[in-house]
mmCIF file of C-alpha atoms in Angstrom:
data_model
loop_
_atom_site.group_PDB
_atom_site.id
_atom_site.type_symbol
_atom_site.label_atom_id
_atom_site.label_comp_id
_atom_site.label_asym_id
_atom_site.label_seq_id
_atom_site.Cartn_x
_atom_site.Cartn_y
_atom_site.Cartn_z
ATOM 1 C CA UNK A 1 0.000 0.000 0.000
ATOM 2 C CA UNK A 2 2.895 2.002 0.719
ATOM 3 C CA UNK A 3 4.421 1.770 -2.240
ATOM 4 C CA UNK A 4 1.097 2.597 -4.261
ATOM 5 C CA UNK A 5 1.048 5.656 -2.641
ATOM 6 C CA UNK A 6 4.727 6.264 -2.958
ATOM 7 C CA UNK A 7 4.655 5.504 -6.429
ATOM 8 C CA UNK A 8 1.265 7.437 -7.191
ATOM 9 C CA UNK A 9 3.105 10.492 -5.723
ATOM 10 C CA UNK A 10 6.632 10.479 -6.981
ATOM 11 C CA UNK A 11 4.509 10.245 -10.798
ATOM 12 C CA UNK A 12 2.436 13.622 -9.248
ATOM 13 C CA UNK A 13 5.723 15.292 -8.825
ATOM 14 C CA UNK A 14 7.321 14.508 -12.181
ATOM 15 C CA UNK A 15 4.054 15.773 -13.967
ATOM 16 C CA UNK A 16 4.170 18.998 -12.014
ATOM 17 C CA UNK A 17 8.445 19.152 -12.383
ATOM 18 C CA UNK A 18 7.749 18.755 -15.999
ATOM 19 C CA UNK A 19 4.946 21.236 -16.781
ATOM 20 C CA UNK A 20 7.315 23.637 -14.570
ATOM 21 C CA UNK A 21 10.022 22.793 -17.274
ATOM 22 C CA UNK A 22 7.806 24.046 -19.715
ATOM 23 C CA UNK A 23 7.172 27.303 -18.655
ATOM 24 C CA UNK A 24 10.746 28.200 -18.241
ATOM 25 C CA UNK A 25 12.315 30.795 -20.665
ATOM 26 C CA UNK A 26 12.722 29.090 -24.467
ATOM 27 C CA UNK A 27 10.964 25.955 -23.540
ATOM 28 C CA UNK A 28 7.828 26.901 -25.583
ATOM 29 C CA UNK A 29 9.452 28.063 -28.206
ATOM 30 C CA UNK A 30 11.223 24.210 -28.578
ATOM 31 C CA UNK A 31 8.828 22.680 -28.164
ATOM 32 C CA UNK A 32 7.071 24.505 -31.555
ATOM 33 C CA UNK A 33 10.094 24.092 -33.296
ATOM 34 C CA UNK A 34 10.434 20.311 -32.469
ATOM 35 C CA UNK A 35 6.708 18.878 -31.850
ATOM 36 C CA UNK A 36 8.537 15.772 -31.184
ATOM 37 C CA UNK A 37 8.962 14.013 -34.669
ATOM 38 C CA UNK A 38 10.494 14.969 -38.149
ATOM 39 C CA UNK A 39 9.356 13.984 -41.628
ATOM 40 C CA UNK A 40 10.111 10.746 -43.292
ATOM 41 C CA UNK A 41 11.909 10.763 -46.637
ATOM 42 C CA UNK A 42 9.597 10.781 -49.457
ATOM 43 C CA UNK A 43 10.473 7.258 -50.008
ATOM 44 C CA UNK A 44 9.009 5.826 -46.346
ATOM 45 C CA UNK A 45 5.708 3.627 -46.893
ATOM 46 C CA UNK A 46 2.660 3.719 -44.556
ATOM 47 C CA UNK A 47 1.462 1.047 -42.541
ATOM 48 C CA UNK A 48 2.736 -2.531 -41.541
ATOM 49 C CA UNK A 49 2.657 -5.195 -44.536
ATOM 50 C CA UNK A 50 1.619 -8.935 -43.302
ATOM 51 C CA UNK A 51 5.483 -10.239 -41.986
ATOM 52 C CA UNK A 52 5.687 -6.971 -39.787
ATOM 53 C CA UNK A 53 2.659 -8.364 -37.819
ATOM 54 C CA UNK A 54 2.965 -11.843 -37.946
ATOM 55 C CA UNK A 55 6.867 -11.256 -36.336
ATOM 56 C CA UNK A 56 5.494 -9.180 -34.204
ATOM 57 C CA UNK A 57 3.098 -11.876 -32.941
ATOM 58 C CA UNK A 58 5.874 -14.146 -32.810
ATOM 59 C CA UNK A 59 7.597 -11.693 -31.092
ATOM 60 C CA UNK A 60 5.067 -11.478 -28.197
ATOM 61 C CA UNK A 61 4.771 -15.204 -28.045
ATOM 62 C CA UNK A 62 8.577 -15.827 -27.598
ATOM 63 C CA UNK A 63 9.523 -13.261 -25.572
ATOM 64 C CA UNK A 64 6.816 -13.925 -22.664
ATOM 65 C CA UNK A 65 7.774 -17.795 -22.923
ATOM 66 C CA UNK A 66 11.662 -16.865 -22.779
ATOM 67 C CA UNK A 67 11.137 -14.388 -19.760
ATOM 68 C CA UNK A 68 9.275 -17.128 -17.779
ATOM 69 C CA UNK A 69 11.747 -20.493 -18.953
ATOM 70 C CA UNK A 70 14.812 -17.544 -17.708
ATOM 71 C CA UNK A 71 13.110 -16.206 -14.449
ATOM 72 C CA UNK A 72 12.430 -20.336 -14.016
ATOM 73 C CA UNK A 73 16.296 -21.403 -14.743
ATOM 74 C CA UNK A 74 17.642 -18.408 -12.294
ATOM 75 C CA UNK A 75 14.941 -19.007 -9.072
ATOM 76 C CA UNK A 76 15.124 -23.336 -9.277
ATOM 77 C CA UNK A 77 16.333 -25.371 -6.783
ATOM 78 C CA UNK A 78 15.261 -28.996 -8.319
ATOM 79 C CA UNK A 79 14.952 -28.842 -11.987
ATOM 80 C CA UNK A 80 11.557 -31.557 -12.956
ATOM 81 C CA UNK A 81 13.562 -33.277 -15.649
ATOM 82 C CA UNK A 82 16.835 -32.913 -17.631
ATOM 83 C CA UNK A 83 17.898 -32.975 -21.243
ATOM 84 C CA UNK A 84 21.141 -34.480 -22.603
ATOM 85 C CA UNK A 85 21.413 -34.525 -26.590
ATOM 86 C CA UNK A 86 21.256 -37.561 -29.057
ATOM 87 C CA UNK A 87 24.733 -37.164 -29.983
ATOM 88 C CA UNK A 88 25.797 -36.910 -26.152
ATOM 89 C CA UNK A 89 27.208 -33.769 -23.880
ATOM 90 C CA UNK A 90 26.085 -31.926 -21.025
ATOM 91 C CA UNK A 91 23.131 -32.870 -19.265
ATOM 92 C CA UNK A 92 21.045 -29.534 -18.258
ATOM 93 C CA UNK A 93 17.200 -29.100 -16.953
ATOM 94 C CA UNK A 94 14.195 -29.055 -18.699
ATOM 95 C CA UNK A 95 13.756 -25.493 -18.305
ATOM 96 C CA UNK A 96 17.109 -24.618 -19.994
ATOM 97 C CA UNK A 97 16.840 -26.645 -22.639
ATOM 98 C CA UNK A 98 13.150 -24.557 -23.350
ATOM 99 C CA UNK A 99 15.322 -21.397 -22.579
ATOM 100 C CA UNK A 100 17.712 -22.233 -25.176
ATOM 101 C CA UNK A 101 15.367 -23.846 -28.033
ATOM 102 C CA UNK A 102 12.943 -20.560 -27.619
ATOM 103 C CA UNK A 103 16.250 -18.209 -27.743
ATOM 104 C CA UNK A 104 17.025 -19.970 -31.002
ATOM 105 C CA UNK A 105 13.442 -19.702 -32.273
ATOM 106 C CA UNK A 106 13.429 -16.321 -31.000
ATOM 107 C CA UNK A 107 16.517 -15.107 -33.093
ATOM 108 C CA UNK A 108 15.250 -16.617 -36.464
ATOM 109 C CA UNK A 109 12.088 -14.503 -35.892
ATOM 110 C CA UNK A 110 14.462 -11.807 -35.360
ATOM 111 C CA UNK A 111 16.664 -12.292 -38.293
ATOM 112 C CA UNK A 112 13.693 -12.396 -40.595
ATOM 113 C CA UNK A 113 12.523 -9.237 -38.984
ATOM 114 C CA UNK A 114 15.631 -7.388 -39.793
ATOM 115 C CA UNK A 115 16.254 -8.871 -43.470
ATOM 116 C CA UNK A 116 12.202 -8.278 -44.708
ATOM 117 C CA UNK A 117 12.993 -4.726 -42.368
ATOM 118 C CA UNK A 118 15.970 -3.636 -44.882
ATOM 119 C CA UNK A 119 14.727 -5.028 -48.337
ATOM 120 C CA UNK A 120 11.841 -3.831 -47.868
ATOM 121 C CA UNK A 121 13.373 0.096 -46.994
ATOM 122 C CA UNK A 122 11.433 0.667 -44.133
ATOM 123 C CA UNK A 123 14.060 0.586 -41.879
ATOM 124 C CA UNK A 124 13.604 4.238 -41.900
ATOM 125 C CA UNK A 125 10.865 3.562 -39.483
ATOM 126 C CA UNK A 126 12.630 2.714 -36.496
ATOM 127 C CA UNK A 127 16.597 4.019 -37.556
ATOM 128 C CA UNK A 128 17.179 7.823 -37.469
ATOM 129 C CA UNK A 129 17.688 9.466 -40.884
ATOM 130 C CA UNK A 130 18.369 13.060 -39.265
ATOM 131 C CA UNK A 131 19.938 14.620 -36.162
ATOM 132 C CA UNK A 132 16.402 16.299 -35.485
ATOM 133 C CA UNK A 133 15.137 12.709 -33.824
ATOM 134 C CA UNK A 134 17.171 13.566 -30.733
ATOM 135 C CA UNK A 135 15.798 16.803 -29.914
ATOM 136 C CA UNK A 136 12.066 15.797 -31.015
ATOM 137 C CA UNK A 137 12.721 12.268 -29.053
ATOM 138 C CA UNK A 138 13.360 15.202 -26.200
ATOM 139 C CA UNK A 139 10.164 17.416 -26.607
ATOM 140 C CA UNK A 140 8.439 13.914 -27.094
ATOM 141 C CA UNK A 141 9.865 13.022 -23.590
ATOM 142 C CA UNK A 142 8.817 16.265 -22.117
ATOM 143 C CA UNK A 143 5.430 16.009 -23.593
ATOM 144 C CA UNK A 144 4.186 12.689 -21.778
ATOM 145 C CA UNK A 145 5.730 13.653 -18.717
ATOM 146 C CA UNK A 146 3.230 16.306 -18.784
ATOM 147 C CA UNK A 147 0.591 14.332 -19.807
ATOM 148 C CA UNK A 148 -0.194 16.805 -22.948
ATOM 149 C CA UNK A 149 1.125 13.697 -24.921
ATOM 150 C CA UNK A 150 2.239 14.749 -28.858
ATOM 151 C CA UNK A 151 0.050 14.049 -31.180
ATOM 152 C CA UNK A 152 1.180 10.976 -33.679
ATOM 153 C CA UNK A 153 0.256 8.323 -36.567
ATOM 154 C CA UNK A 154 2.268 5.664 -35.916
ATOM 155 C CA UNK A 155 0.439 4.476 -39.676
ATOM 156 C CA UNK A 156 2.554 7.118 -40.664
ATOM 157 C CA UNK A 157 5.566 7.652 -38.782
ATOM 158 C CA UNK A 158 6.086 7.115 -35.047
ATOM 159 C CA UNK A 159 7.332 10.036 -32.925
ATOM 160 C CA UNK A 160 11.107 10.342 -32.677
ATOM 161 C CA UNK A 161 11.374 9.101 -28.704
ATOM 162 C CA UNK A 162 9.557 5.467 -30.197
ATOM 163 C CA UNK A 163 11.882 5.658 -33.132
ATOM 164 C CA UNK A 164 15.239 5.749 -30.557
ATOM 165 C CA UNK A 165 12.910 3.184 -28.226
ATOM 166 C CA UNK A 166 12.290 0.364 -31.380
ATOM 167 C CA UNK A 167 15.979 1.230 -32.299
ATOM 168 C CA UNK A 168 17.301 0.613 -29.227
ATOM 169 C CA UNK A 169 15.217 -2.775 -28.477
ATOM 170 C CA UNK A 170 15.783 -4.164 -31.937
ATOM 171 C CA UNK A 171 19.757 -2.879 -32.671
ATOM 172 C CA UNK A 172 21.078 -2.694 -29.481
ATOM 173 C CA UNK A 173 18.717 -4.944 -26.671
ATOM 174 C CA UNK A 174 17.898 -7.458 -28.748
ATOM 175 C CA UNK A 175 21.729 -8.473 -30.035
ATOM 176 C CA UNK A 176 23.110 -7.841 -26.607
ATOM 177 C CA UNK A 177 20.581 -10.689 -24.711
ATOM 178 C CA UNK A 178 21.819 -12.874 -27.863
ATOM 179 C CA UNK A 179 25.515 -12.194 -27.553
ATOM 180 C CA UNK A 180 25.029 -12.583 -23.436
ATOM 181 C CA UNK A 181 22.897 -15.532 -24.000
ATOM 182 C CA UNK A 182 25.184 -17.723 -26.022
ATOM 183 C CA UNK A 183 28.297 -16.845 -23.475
ATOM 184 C CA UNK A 184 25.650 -18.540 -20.531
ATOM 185 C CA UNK A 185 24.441 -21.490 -22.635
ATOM 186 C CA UNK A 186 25.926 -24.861 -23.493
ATOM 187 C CA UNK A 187 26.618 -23.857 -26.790
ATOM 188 C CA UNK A 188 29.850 -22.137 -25.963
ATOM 189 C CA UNK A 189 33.074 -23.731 -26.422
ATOM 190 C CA UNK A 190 34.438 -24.388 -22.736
ATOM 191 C CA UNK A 191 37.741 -25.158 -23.627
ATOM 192 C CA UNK A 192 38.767 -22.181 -25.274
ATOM 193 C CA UNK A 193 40.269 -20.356 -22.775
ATOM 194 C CA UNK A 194 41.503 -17.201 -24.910
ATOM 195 C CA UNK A 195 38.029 -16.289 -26.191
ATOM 196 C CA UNK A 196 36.895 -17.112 -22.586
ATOM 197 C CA UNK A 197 39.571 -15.120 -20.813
ATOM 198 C CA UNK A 198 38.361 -12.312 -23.686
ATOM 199 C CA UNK A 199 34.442 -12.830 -22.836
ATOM 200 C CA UNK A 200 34.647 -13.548 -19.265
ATOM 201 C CA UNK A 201 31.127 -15.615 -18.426
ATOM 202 C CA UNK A 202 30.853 -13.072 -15.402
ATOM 203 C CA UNK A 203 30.564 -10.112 -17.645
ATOM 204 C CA UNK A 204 27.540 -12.204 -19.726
ATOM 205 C CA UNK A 205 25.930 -13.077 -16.227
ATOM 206 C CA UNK A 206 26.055 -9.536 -15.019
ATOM 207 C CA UNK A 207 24.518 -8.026 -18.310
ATOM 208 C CA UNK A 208 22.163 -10.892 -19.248
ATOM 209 C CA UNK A 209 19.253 -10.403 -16.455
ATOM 210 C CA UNK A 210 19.479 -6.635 -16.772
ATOM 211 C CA UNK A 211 18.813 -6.668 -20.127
ATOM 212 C CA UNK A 212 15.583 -9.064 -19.372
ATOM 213 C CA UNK A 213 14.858 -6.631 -16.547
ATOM 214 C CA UNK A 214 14.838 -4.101 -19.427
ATOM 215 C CA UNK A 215 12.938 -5.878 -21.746
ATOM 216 C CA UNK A 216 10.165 -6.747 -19.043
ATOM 217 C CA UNK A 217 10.123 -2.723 -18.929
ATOM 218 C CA UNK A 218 10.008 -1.791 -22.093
ATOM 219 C CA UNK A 219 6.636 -4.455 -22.611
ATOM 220 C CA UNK A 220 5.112 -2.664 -19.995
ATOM 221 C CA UNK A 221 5.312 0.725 -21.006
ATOM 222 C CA UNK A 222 4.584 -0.357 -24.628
ATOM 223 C CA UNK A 223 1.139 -2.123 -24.163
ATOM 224 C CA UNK A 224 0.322 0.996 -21.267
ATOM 225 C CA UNK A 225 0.828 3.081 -24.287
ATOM 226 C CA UNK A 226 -0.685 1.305 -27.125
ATOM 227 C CA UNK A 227 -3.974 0.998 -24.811
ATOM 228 C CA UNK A 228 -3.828 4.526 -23.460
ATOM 229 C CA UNK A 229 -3.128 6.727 -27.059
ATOM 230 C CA UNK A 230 -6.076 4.965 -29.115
ATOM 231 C CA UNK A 231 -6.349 1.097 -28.447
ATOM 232 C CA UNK A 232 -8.433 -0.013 -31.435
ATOM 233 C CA UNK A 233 -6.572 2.073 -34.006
ATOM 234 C CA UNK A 234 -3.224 0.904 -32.305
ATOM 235 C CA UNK A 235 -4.374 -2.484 -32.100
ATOM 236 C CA UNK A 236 -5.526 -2.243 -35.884
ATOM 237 C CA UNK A 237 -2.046 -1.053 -37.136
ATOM 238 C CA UNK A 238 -0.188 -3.875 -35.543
ATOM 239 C CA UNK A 239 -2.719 -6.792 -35.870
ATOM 240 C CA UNK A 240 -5.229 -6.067 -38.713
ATOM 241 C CA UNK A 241 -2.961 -4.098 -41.058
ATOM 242 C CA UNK A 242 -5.096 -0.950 -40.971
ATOM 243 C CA UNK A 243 -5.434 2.176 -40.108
ATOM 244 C CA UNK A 244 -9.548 2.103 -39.642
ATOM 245 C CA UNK A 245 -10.891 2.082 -36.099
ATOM 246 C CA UNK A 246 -12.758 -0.845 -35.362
ATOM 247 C CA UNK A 247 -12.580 -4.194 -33.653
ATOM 248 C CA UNK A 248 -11.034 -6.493 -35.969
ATOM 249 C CA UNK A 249 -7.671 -5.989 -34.619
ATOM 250 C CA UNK A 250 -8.210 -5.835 -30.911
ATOM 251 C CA UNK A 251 -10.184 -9.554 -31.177
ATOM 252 C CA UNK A 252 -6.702 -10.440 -32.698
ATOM 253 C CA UNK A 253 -4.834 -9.042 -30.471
ATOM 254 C CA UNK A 254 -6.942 -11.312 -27.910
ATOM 255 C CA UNK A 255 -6.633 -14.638 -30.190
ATOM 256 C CA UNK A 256 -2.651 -13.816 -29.681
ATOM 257 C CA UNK A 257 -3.050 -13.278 -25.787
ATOM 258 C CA UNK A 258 -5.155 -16.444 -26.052
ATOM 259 C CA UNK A 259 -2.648 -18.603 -28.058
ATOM 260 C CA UNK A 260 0.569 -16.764 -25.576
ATOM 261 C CA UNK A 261 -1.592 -17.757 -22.412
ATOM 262 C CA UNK A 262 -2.064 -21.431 -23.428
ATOM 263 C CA UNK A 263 1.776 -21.454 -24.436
ATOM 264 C CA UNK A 264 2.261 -20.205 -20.825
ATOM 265 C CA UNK A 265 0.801 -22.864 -18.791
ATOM 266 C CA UNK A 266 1.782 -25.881 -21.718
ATOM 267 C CA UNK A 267 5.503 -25.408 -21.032
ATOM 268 C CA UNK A 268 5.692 -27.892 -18.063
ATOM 269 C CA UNK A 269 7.549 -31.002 -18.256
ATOM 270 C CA UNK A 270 4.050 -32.929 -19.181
ATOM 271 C CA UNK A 271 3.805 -31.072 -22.522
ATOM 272 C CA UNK A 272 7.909 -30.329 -23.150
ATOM 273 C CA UNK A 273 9.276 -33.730 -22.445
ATOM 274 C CA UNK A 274 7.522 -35.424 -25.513
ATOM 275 C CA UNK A 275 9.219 -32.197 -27.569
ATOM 276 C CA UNK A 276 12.404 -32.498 -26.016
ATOM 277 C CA UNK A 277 12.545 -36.076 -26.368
ATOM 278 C CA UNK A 278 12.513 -35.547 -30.560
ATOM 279 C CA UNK A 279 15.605 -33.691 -29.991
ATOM 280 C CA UNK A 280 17.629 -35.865 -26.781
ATOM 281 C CA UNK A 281 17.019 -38.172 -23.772
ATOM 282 C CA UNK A 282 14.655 -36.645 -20.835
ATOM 283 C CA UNK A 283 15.355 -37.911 -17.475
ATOM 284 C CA UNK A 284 14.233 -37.466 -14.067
ATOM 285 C CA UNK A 285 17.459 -37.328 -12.894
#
């Protein structure tokens, strides 16, 4: 309760820091000269073409499954089962081997993202083309800390403080939980100890959880946005493919809660060791 209340009032005293920030001499006057995005190049298409939402979907699914399989391979004490592969090597728990497998699964989703991102040019969505994202990413800042939240079309072009946001998760996040991730997992060579004394498993295992900490964030803020600036149109972008208002794409937004749900509560050793069994020998012990 405490903490509600704490919380509840250090958000009260941001808004009203904030909207004293924008009062102050020249703060109105940037704030009209960056309204917190900048125009596209001509070439920049609208909207988000079928693989943009179906990676997107994947993306949800994965990332909720890998969060829960990590949070479950840091807190256990007794793994339920363990894994050893067909052609022989470590043995390791269920719930790593799921870790690992979704990981994988995970980065192909990724790499497809990226390649279909570039070829199709509109990388230009999420990757600055112009110094004027940093100060608009600034007023954009300023602007929801107020509450008098810019007005955008993410159909169109998102404002620059998403831009540096989707940048940052997909460049930057997103490669540095992979690179982190293959240092902790049994895929890493453990005899070479020059590329080990060079990557040091301690400085994966201190920037690993972090970056799942962030992660965990960034969802949060993301769906608190995408509900609070327009749900249905939001929704529609991102799951129906258009930019009408209307229900189609929040019922799809459910059947993808729905299918992420039932993914939740099927990864137990009931429903993985059959899987995991294609791939190795599962064991009790």
């Amino acid at each position: 309760m405490l903490l509600a209340v704490g919380a509840v009032a250090a958000a009260g005293i941001l808004v009203l820091a904030a909207r004293g920030v924008t009062t102050l001499p020249g703060a109105p006057e940037f704030l009209e000269r960056y309204p917190g995005a900048y125009h596209l190049p001509p070439t920049a298409e609208p909207g988000f073409p079928w693989w943009a939402q179906w990676t997107h979907f994947l993306n949800i699914f994965l990332m909720v499954l890998i969060i829960r399989s990590g949070y479950q391979v840091r807190t256990q004490q007794k793994p339920p089962a363990f894994w050893t592969p067909k052609r022989g090597g470590k043995k390791i728990s269920i719930n790593l081997w799921l870790h690992q497998s979704l990981d994988l699964l995970w980065l192909v989703n990724g790499l497809i993202f990226a390649v279909l991102l570039f070829a199709s040019g509109r990388w230009m969505r999420i990757v600055p083309t112009s110094w004027e994202a940093f100060p608009n990413a600034l007023s954009a800042l300023l602007q929801y800390m107020t509450l008098d939240w810019p007005v955008e079309n993410g159909w169109v072009n998102y404002n620059s403080l998403q831009q540096l946001m989707y940048f940052l998760v997909v460049f930057i996040a997103a490669p540095l939980a992979a690179v982190t991730g293959v240092r902790l997992s049994e895929f890493w060579p453990k005899n070479a100890k020059t590329l080990n004394r060079i990557y040091p498993v301690e400085a994966a295992r201190a920037l690993h959880f972090p970056t799942m900490l962030f992660f965990v964030l960034f969802i949060l803020i993301h769906v608190f946005l995408v509900f609070s600036t327009g749900a249905l149109r939001n929704l529609n972008h991102m799951f129906g493919g258009t930019d009408v208002v209307n229900w189609v794409g929040f019922w799809l937004f459910a059947a993808a809660i729905a299918v992420t749900v039932a993914g939740w509560y099927a990864a137990r050793p009931l429903v993985l060791a059959p899987i995991a069994k294609l791939f190795g020998q599962v064991s009790s012990r």
